[in-house]
Amino acid sequence: MGKPRMIILIRHAQSEGNKNREIHQTVPDHRVKLTAEGWKQAEAAGLKLRSLLRPDDTLHFFTSPYRRTRETTEGILNALTRSNPTPSHFQRQTIKVYEEPRLREQDFGNFQPGSQEMARMWAERAEYVCIRLLIGQRHDGYRAVNQKEIANVRPIQGHFFYRIPNGESAADAYDRVSGFNDTLWRSFDGDDFASVCVLVTHGLMTRVFLMKWYHFSVEYFEDLRNVDHCEFVVMKKSKENEKYILQNKLRTWSQLRKEKAEMREPESPIPVRKKWVGHQDGNDVDYHMRQAQRKNTADMFADDDIQQIEQLNMRGETDKAQGTVIMPL
């Protein structure tokens, strides 16, 4: 049949590790199972997949061998082939399912350490990228980076080059996904390849797959937010040139920050003085008692943040109270 008309990537449903990270201290990552809510999400994904398919479609599934992805695949297949709420055009025995180890999750080590050590590692991981993002905004060769700025950038979790101790970096995962993509592309030449290809994998692996396929830059990859549980990322083949067109608008951290900034109401730099209209009974004896003490112009427009910024930007100085480090570009 050649190239499938559609490639669909699906992140696994909610797992016990998503609900309680402490479980990774006693259960290997590949053995973490779905929650009850996760099974519901998987079956809902199966019904959604059915709505996207044509009656004559054929299916090939490639799934990560981790338990949560295999259970997600089973939940999808159960809902897809079940004749409820309406008769299904798809039979379980006609759907090919392959376990693909190269689609497994980023390796975090055999067992993850306790919460305190994990928090330290995530902070180190955040600083690894956020310092690179923050520096370079001044023209004098130095950039003040304080701990508050680092904390504000921590939601950016797509650190491509940071390698987990005893584990992998996203760059390592990219290498094995690249090999899988090449294998998948060669399999399109077979006459028996399905019309729809479904990949059930993990959040980071979905983004890495798209990065390889569409040649995303490292900066764009690091800006991408994670996909939701059982979210569909759909790639449709163009009839004109047979290239795959991404149907989703990917969510980014920069867009989220922009939206939040637009939602904030701008504050006027000049305070508005309220007009006194007096009491209803005409008694204004306590008027001056209820008024705040008038500030002089210097106090009114003083800005502590501006003073702090001026102190932070003094080359070669360190403000220990603010946790500030002056870093050369």
C-alpha positions as a LaTeX table, in Angstrom:
\begin{tabular}{lrrr}
\hline
Residue & $x$ (\AA) & $y$ (\AA) & $z$ (\AA) \\
\hline
Met1 & 0.00 & 0.00 & 0.00 \\
Gly2 & 2.97 & 2.35 & 0.51 \\
Lys3 & 2.92 & 5.33 & 2.81 \\
Pro4 & 0.07 & 5.43 & 5.33 \\
Arg5 & $-2.40$ & 8.23 & 4.86 \\
Met6 & $-2.07$ & 9.16 & 8.52 \\
Ile7 & 0.44 & 8.79 & 11.36 \\
Ile8 & $-0.93$ & 9.30 & 14.88 \\
Leu9 & 1.19 & 9.69 & 18.00 \\
Ile10 & $-0.54$ & 9.09 & 21.34 \\
Arg11 & 0.98 & 9.69 & 24.75 \\
His12 & 0.16 & 7.01 & 27.31 \\
Ala13 & $-2.72$ & 7.51 & 29.74 \\
Gln14 & $-2.29$ & 8.61 & 33.36 \\
Ser15 & 0.01 & 6.26 & 35.25 \\
Glu16 & 0.63 & 5.73 & 38.94 \\
Gly17 & 3.92 & 7.55 & 38.50 \\
Asn18 & 2.10 & 10.63 & 37.21 \\
Lys19 & $-0.08$ & 10.61 & 40.31 \\
Asn20 & 2.63 & 9.77 & 42.85 \\
Arg21 & 6.28 & 10.30 & 41.92 \\
Glu22 & 7.45 & 8.48 & 45.07 \\
Ile23 & 6.52 & 5.17 & 43.45 \\
His24 & 9.64 & 5.39 & 41.28 \\
Gln25 & 11.77 & 4.72 & 44.38 \\
Thr26 & 10.44 & 1.16 & 44.66 \\
Val27 & 9.01 & 0.28 & 41.24 \\
Pro28 & 11.13 & 0.29 & 38.06 \\
Asp29 & 9.89 & 2.84 & 35.54 \\
His30 & 9.04 & 0.22 & 32.94 \\
Arg31 & 6.70 & $-1.58$ & 35.38 \\
Val32 & 4.58 & 1.43 & 36.40 \\
Lys33 & 0.93 & 0.73 & 35.52 \\
Leu34 & $-2.08$ & 2.87 & 34.68 \\
Thr35 & $-4.44$ & 4.31 & 37.26 \\
Ala36 & $-8.19$ & 3.69 & 37.11 \\
Glu37 & $-8.50$ & 7.15 & 35.52 \\
Gly38 & $-5.80$ & 6.17 & 33.05 \\
Trp39 & $-7.82$ & 3.15 & 31.84 \\
Lys40 & $-10.79$ & 5.44 & 31.26 \\
Gln41 & $-8.57$ & 7.81 & 29.26 \\
Ala42 & $-7.28$ & 4.91 & 27.14 \\
Glu43 & $-10.77$ & 3.70 & 26.26 \\
Ala44 & $-11.86$ & 7.25 & 25.44 \\
Ala45 & $-8.86$ & 7.46 & 23.13 \\
Gly46 & $-10.04$ & 4.28 & 21.40 \\
Leu47 & $-13.42$ & 5.84 & 20.67 \\
Lys48 & $-11.73$ & 8.98 & 19.40 \\
Leu49 & $-9.51$ & 6.92 & 17.11 \\
Arg50 & $-12.57$ & 5.15 & 15.72 \\
Ser51 & $-14.06$ & 8.53 & 14.79 \\
Leu52 & $-10.93$ & 9.40 & 12.76 \\
Leu53 & $-10.84$ & 6.17 & 10.77 \\
Arg54 & $-12.54$ & 5.10 & 7.57 \\
Pro55 & $-14.31$ & 1.72 & 7.41 \\
Asp56 & $-11.68$ & 0.38 & 4.98 \\
Asp57 & $-8.65$ & 1.55 & 6.97 \\
Thr58 & $-6.02$ & $-0.92$ & 8.13 \\
Leu59 & $-3.96$ & $-0.36$ & 11.28 \\
His60 & $-0.40$ & $-0.88$ & 12.47 \\
Phe61 & 0.37 & $-0.09$ & 16.12 \\
Phe62 & 3.89 & 0.52 & 17.43 \\
Thr63 & 4.07 & 0.77 & 21.20 \\
Ser64 & 6.75 & 1.36 & 23.79 \\
Pro65 & 7.32 & $-1.84$ & 25.81 \\
Tyr66 & 6.68 & $-0.03$ & 29.11 \\
Arg67 & 3.67 & $-1.33$ & 31.00 \\
Arg68 & 1.78 & 1.96 & 30.94 \\
Thr69 & 2.04 & 2.24 & 27.15 \\
Arg70 & 1.09 & $-1.41$ & 26.59 \\
Glu71 & $-1.94$ & $-0.99$ & 28.86 \\
Thr72 & $-2.86$ & 2.21 & 27.02 \\
Thr73 & $-2.69$ & 0.29 & 23.73 \\
Glu74 & $-4.94$ & $-2.44$ & 25.14 \\
Gly75 & $-7.48$ & 0.12 & 26.34 \\
Ile76 & $-7.49$ & 1.78 & 22.90 \\
Leu77 & $-7.94$ & $-1.55$ & 21.11 \\
Asn78 & $-10.73$ & $-2.64$ & 23.46 \\
Ala79 & $-12.77$ & 0.48 & 22.71 \\
Leu80 & $-11.86$ & 0.47 & 19.01 \\
Thr81 & $-12.99$ & $-3.11$ & 18.34 \\
Arg82 & $-15.93$ & $-3.26$ & 20.74 \\
Ser83 & $-19.38$ & $-3.07$ & 19.15 \\
Asn84 & $-20.54$ & $-0.58$ & 21.72 \\
Pro85 & $-22.01$ & 2.02 & 21.52 \\
Thr86 & $-22.12$ & 1.23 & 17.79 \\
Pro87 & $-20.89$ & $-1.75$ & 15.72 \\
Ser88 & $-17.18$ & $-1.53$ & 14.94 \\
His89 & $-15.63$ & $-2.05$ & 11.49 \\
Phe90 & $-12.40$ & $-3.27$ & 13.06 \\
Gln91 & $-11.56$ & $-6.72$ & 14.38 \\
Arg92 & $-8.81$ & $-7.29$ & 16.90 \\
Gln93 & $-7.17$ & $-10.08$ & 14.92 \\
Thr94 & $-6.75$ & $-7.86$ & 11.85 \\
Ile95 & $-4.77$ & $-5.16$ & 13.70 \\
Lys96 & $-1.01$ & $-5.62$ & 13.88 \\
Val97 & 0.70 & $-4.51$ & 17.11 \\
Tyr98 & 4.48 & $-4.28$ & 17.48 \\
Glu99 & 6.49 & $-3.55$ & 20.62 \\
Glu100 & 9.26 & $-1.10$ & 19.74 \\
Pro101 & 11.96 & $-0.61$ & 22.44 \\
Arg102 & 13.27 & 2.50 & 20.68 \\
Leu103 & 10.00 & 4.27 & 21.61 \\
Arg104 & 10.58 & 3.72 & 25.34 \\
Glu105 & 10.69 & 6.58 & 27.83 \\
Gln106 & 13.80 & 8.64 & 28.48 \\
Asp107 & 15.92 & 6.63 & 30.91 \\
Phe108 & 16.00 & 8.12 & 34.42 \\
Gly109 & 18.13 & 5.35 & 35.94 \\
Asn110 & 17.09 & 2.01 & 37.45 \\
Phe111 & 15.41 & 3.61 & 40.46 \\
Gln112 & 14.83 & 7.28 & 41.12 \\
Pro113 & 16.12 & 8.73 & 44.42 \\
Gly114 & 14.03 & 10.32 & 47.17 \\
Ser115 & 12.09 & 13.55 & 46.83 \\
Gln116 & 14.88 & 15.76 & 48.19 \\
Glu117 & 17.46 & 14.41 & 45.75 \\
Met118 & 15.00 & 14.56 & 42.86 \\
Ala119 & 14.22 & 18.19 & 43.69 \\
Arg120 & 17.95 & 18.96 & 43.65 \\
Met121 & 18.36 & 17.19 & 40.31 \\
Trp122 & 15.41 & 19.04 & 38.73 \\
Ala123 & 16.80 & 22.35 & 39.99 \\
Glu124 & 20.17 & 21.51 & 38.45 \\
Arg125 & 18.44 & 20.46 & 35.25 \\
Ala126 & 16.49 & 23.73 & 35.17 \\
Glu127 & 19.59 & 25.85 & 35.70 \\
Tyr128 & 21.34 & 23.95 & 32.91 \\
Val129 & 18.99 & 25.49 & 30.35 \\
Cys130 & 17.64 & 28.63 & 31.98 \\
Ile131 & 21.05 & 30.24 & 32.42 \\
Arg132 & 21.67 & 29.68 & 28.72 \\
Leu133 & 18.31 & 31.29 & 27.96 \\
Leu134 & 18.77 & 34.23 & 30.31 \\
Ile135 & 22.32 & 35.35 & 29.55 \\
Gly136 & 23.09 & 37.41 & 26.51 \\
Gln137 & 20.46 & 40.09 & 27.09 \\
Arg138 & 23.01 & 42.80 & 27.89 \\
His139 & 25.52 & 44.38 & 25.57 \\
Asp140 & 28.39 & 44.86 & 28.03 \\
Gly141 & 29.39 & 41.20 & 28.13 \\
Tyr142 & 27.79 & 40.33 & 31.48 \\
Arg143 & 24.38 & 39.19 & 32.60 \\
Ala144 & 22.95 & 39.17 & 36.12 \\
Val145 & 21.18 & 35.86 & 36.84 \\
Asn146 & 19.42 & 35.47 & 40.16 \\
Gln147 & 17.61 & 32.53 & 41.75 \\
Lys148 & 14.20 & 34.14 & 41.24 \\
Glu149 & 14.78 & 34.23 & 37.48 \\
Ile150 & 15.89 & 30.60 & 37.50 \\
Ala151 & 12.74 & 29.55 & 39.36 \\
Asn152 & 10.57 & 31.38 & 36.83 \\
Val153 & 12.08 & 29.42 & 33.96 \\
Arg154 & 11.76 & 26.01 & 35.58 \\
Pro155 & 8.53 & 25.10 & 33.70 \\
Ile156 & 10.71 & 24.75 & 30.61 \\
Gln157 & 11.41 & 21.03 & 31.03 \\
Gly158 & 12.62 & 20.15 & 27.53 \\
His159 & 16.34 & 20.31 & 28.31 \\
Phe160 & 17.85 & 18.64 & 25.29 \\
Phe161 & 21.45 & 18.18 & 26.38 \\
Tyr162 & 21.10 & 17.64 & 30.13 \\
Arg163 & 21.86 & 13.98 & 30.93 \\
Ile164 & 20.09 & 12.46 & 33.92 \\
Pro165 & 22.66 & 10.91 & 36.30 \\
Asn166 & 22.87 & 7.20 & 35.37 \\
Gly167 & 20.26 & 7.90 & 32.69 \\
Glu168 & 19.76 & 9.66 & 29.37 \\
Ser169 & 19.49 & 13.12 & 27.93 \\
Ala170 & 16.87 & 14.04 & 25.35 \\
Ala171 & 19.75 & 14.04 & 22.86 \\
Asp172 & 20.37 & 10.36 & 23.65 \\
Ala173 & 16.67 & 9.61 & 23.11 \\
Tyr174 & 16.85 & 11.53 & 19.83 \\
Asp175 & 19.54 & 9.17 & 18.56 \\
Arg176 & 17.44 & 6.03 & 19.04 \\
Val177 & 14.28 & 7.69 & 17.72 \\
Ser178 & 16.25 & 8.65 & 14.62 \\
Gly179 & 16.98 & 4.98 & 14.03 \\
Phe180 & 13.32 & 4.07 & 14.48 \\
Asn181 & 12.22 & 6.80 & 12.07 \\
Asp182 & 14.57 & 5.42 & 9.42 \\
Thr183 & 13.20 & 1.90 & 9.96 \\
Leu184 & 9.62 & 3.15 & 9.81 \\
Trp185 & 10.29 & 5.07 & 6.61 \\
Arg186 & 11.79 & 2.00 & 4.91 \\
Ser187 & 8.80 & $-0.11$ & 5.96 \\
Phe188 & 6.52 & 2.22 & 3.97 \\
Asp189 & 7.89 & 0.57 & 0.82 \\
Gly190 & 6.16 & $-2.68$ & 1.71 \\
Asp191 & 2.91 & $-3.51$ & $-0.03$ \\
Asp192 & 1.28 & $-4.71$ & 3.19 \\
Phe193 & 1.85 & $-1.60$ & 5.33 \\
Ala194 & $-1.36$ & $-0.25$ & 6.90 \\
Ser195 & $-3.19$ & 2.88 & 5.84 \\
Val196 & $-2.96$ & 4.29 & 9.40 \\
Cys197 & 0.09 & 4.04 & 11.67 \\
Val198 & $-0.39$ & 4.59 & 15.42 \\
Leu199 & 2.54 & 5.16 & 17.80 \\
Val200 & 1.76 & 4.81 & 21.51 \\
Thr201 & 4.67 & 6.31 & 23.39 \\
His202 & 5.65 & 8.94 & 25.98 \\
Gly203 & 5.47 & 12.72 & 26.20 \\
Leu204 & 9.13 & 13.51 & 25.63 \\
Met205 & 9.45 & 10.81 & 22.97 \\
Thr206 & 6.54 & 12.34 & 21.05 \\
Arg207 & 8.33 & 15.69 & 20.96 \\
Val208 & 11.63 & 14.04 & 20.01 \\
Phe209 & 9.91 & 12.13 & 17.19 \\
Leu210 & 8.46 & 15.38 & 15.82 \\
Met211 & 11.82 & 17.12 & 16.21 \\
Lys212 & 13.51 & 14.49 & 14.07 \\
Trp213 & 10.71 & 14.29 & 11.49 \\
Tyr214 & 10.21 & 18.02 & 10.98 \\
His215 & 13.81 & 19.12 & 11.71 \\
Phe216 & 12.95 & 21.25 & 14.74 \\
Ser217 & 15.78 & 23.29 & 16.23 \\
Val218 & 17.02 & 22.55 & 19.75 \\
Glu219 & 15.67 & 25.93 & 20.91 \\
Tyr220 & 12.19 & 25.17 & 19.58 \\
Phe221 & 12.25 & 21.70 & 21.12 \\
Glu222 & 13.11 & 23.18 & 24.52 \\
Asp223 & 10.25 & 25.65 & 24.17 \\
Leu224 & 7.66 & 22.91 & 23.52 \\
Arg225 & 5.30 & 22.00 & 26.34 \\
Asn226 & 4.43 & 18.39 & 27.03 \\
Val227 & 1.42 & 16.75 & 25.38 \\
Asp228 & $-1.45$ & 15.64 & 27.60 \\
His229 & $-2.27$ & 12.06 & 28.49 \\
Cys230 & $-3.85$ & 10.29 & 25.50 \\
Glu231 & $-3.60$ & 13.45 & 23.42 \\
Phe232 & $-3.52$ & 12.75 & 19.67 \\
Val233 & $-0.77$ & 14.30 & 17.54 \\
Val234 & $-1.90$ & 13.74 & 13.95 \\
Met235 & 0.22 & 13.83 & 10.78 \\
Lys236 & $-1.72$ & 13.59 & 7.49 \\
Lys237 & $-0.20$ & 12.81 & 4.12 \\
Ser238 & $-0.61$ & 15.54 & 1.54 \\
Lys239 & $-2.14$ & 14.45 & $-1.77$ \\
Glu240 & 0.01 & 16.95 & $-3.67$ \\
Asn241 & 3.52 & 16.00 & $-2.55$ \\
Glu242 & 2.92 & 13.08 & $-0.11$ \\
Lys243 & 4.58 & 14.99 & 2.70 \\
Tyr244 & 3.08 & 14.68 & 6.17 \\
Ile245 & 1.36 & 17.81 & 7.44 \\
Leu246 & 1.13 & 18.25 & 11.19 \\
Gln247 & $-2.50$ & 18.88 & 12.12 \\
Asn248 & $-1.84$ & 20.08 & 15.68 \\
Lys249 & $-0.82$ & 23.50 & 16.86 \\
Leu250 & 1.91 & 22.62 & 19.33 \\
Arg251 & 1.85 & 24.45 & 22.65 \\
Thr252 & 4.95 & 26.36 & 23.75 \\
Trp253 & 6.10 & 27.96 & 26.97 \\
Ser254 & 6.84 & 31.25 & 25.24 \\
Gln255 & 3.26 & 31.46 & 23.95 \\
Leu256 & 1.92 & 30.67 & 27.42 \\
Arg257 & 3.98 & 33.46 & 28.94 \\
Lys258 & 2.77 & 35.84 & 26.25 \\
Glu259 & $-0.87$ & 34.94 & 26.91 \\
Lys260 & $-0.44$ & 35.44 & 30.65 \\
Ala261 & 1.20 & 38.81 & 30.07 \\
Glu262 & $-1.69$ & 39.92 & 27.84 \\
Met263 & $-4.19$ & 38.93 & 30.52 \\
Arg264 & $-2.61$ & 41.26 & 33.06 \\
Glu265 & $-4.15$ & 44.72 & 33.16 \\
Pro266 & $-1.54$ & 47.45 & 32.65 \\
Glu267 & $-1.05$ & 49.61 & 35.73 \\
Ser268 & $-0.94$ & 53.38 & 35.37 \\
Pro269 & 2.42 & 54.84 & 36.50 \\
Ile270 & 0.60 & 57.93 & 37.82 \\
Pro271 & $-1.61$ & 57.42 & 40.88 \\
Val272 & $-5.17$ & 58.68 & 40.51 \\
Arg273 & $-6.31$ & 61.03 & 43.24 \\
Lys274 & $-9.83$ & 60.36 & 44.45 \\
Lys275 & $-12.23$ & 63.30 & 44.55 \\
Trp276 & $-13.84$ & 64.06 & 47.93 \\
Val277 & $-17.62$ & 64.34 & 47.76 \\
Gly278 & $-18.32$ & 64.56 & 51.49 \\
His279 & $-20.62$ & 62.55 & 53.71 \\
Gln280 & $-24.30$ & 62.21 & 52.93 \\
Asp281 & $-25.10$ & 64.06 & 56.15 \\
Gly282 & $-22.69$ & 66.83 & 55.25 \\
Asn283 & $-20.32$ & 66.01 & 58.13 \\
Asp284 & $-16.71$ & 65.97 & 56.95 \\
Val285 & $-14.96$ & 66.17 & 60.35 \\
Asp286 & $-13.25$ & 62.78 & 59.93 \\
Tyr287 & $-12.23$ & 63.41 & 56.29 \\
His288 & $-8.55$ & 64.08 & 57.04 \\
Met289 & $-8.43$ & 61.20 & 59.50 \\
Arg290 & $-9.39$ & 58.76 & 56.74 \\
Gln291 & $-6.88$ & 60.06 & 54.19 \\
Ala292 & $-3.51$ & 58.35 & 53.82 \\
Gln293 & $-0.49$ & 60.48 & 54.57 \\
Arg294 & 0.52 & 62.33 & 51.44 \\
Lys295 & 3.84 & 61.15 & 50.01 \\
Asn296 & 6.32 & 63.44 & 48.37 \\
Thr297 & 7.06 & 62.95 & 44.68 \\
Ala298 & 10.30 & 61.01 & 45.26 \\
Asp299 & 8.61 & 58.50 & 47.57 \\
Met300 & 5.59 & 58.16 & 45.31 \\
Phe301 & 7.59 & 57.08 & 42.30 \\
Ala302 & 10.36 & 55.16 & 44.04 \\
Asp303 & 10.91 & 51.74 & 42.50 \\
Asp304 & 12.83 & 49.23 & 44.55 \\
Asp305 & 13.04 & 46.85 & 41.58 \\
Ile306 & 14.91 & 49.45 & 39.50 \\
Gln307 & 17.41 & 49.93 & 42.31 \\
Gln308 & 17.91 & 46.17 & 42.57 \\
Ile309 & 18.46 & 45.83 & 38.83 \\
Glu310 & 21.07 & 48.59 & 38.91 \\
Gln311 & 22.87 & 46.79 & 41.73 \\
Leu312 & 22.69 & 43.41 & 39.93 \\
Asn313 & 24.12 & 44.81 & 36.73 \\
Met314 & 27.28 & 46.19 & 38.38 \\
Arg315 & 30.01 & 44.13 & 36.78 \\
Gly316 & 31.96 & 41.79 & 39.05 \\
Glu317 & 29.69 & 42.09 & 42.08 \\
Thr318 & 27.65 & 39.38 & 43.81 \\
Asp319 & 24.51 & 40.04 & 45.82 \\
Lys320 & 24.33 & 37.11 & 48.22 \\
Ala321 & 21.06 & 38.29 & 49.72 \\
Gln322 & 19.36 & 37.89 & 46.32 \\
Gly323 & 21.27 & 34.76 & 45.34 \\
Thr324 & 22.64 & 36.71 & 42.35 \\
Val325 & 25.62 & 35.68 & 40.24 \\
Ile326 & 27.22 & 37.90 & 37.61 \\
Met327 & 28.01 & 35.65 & 34.66 \\
Pro328 & 30.23 & 36.46 & 31.66 \\
Leu329 & 28.79 & 35.79 & 28.22 \\
\hline
\end{tabular}
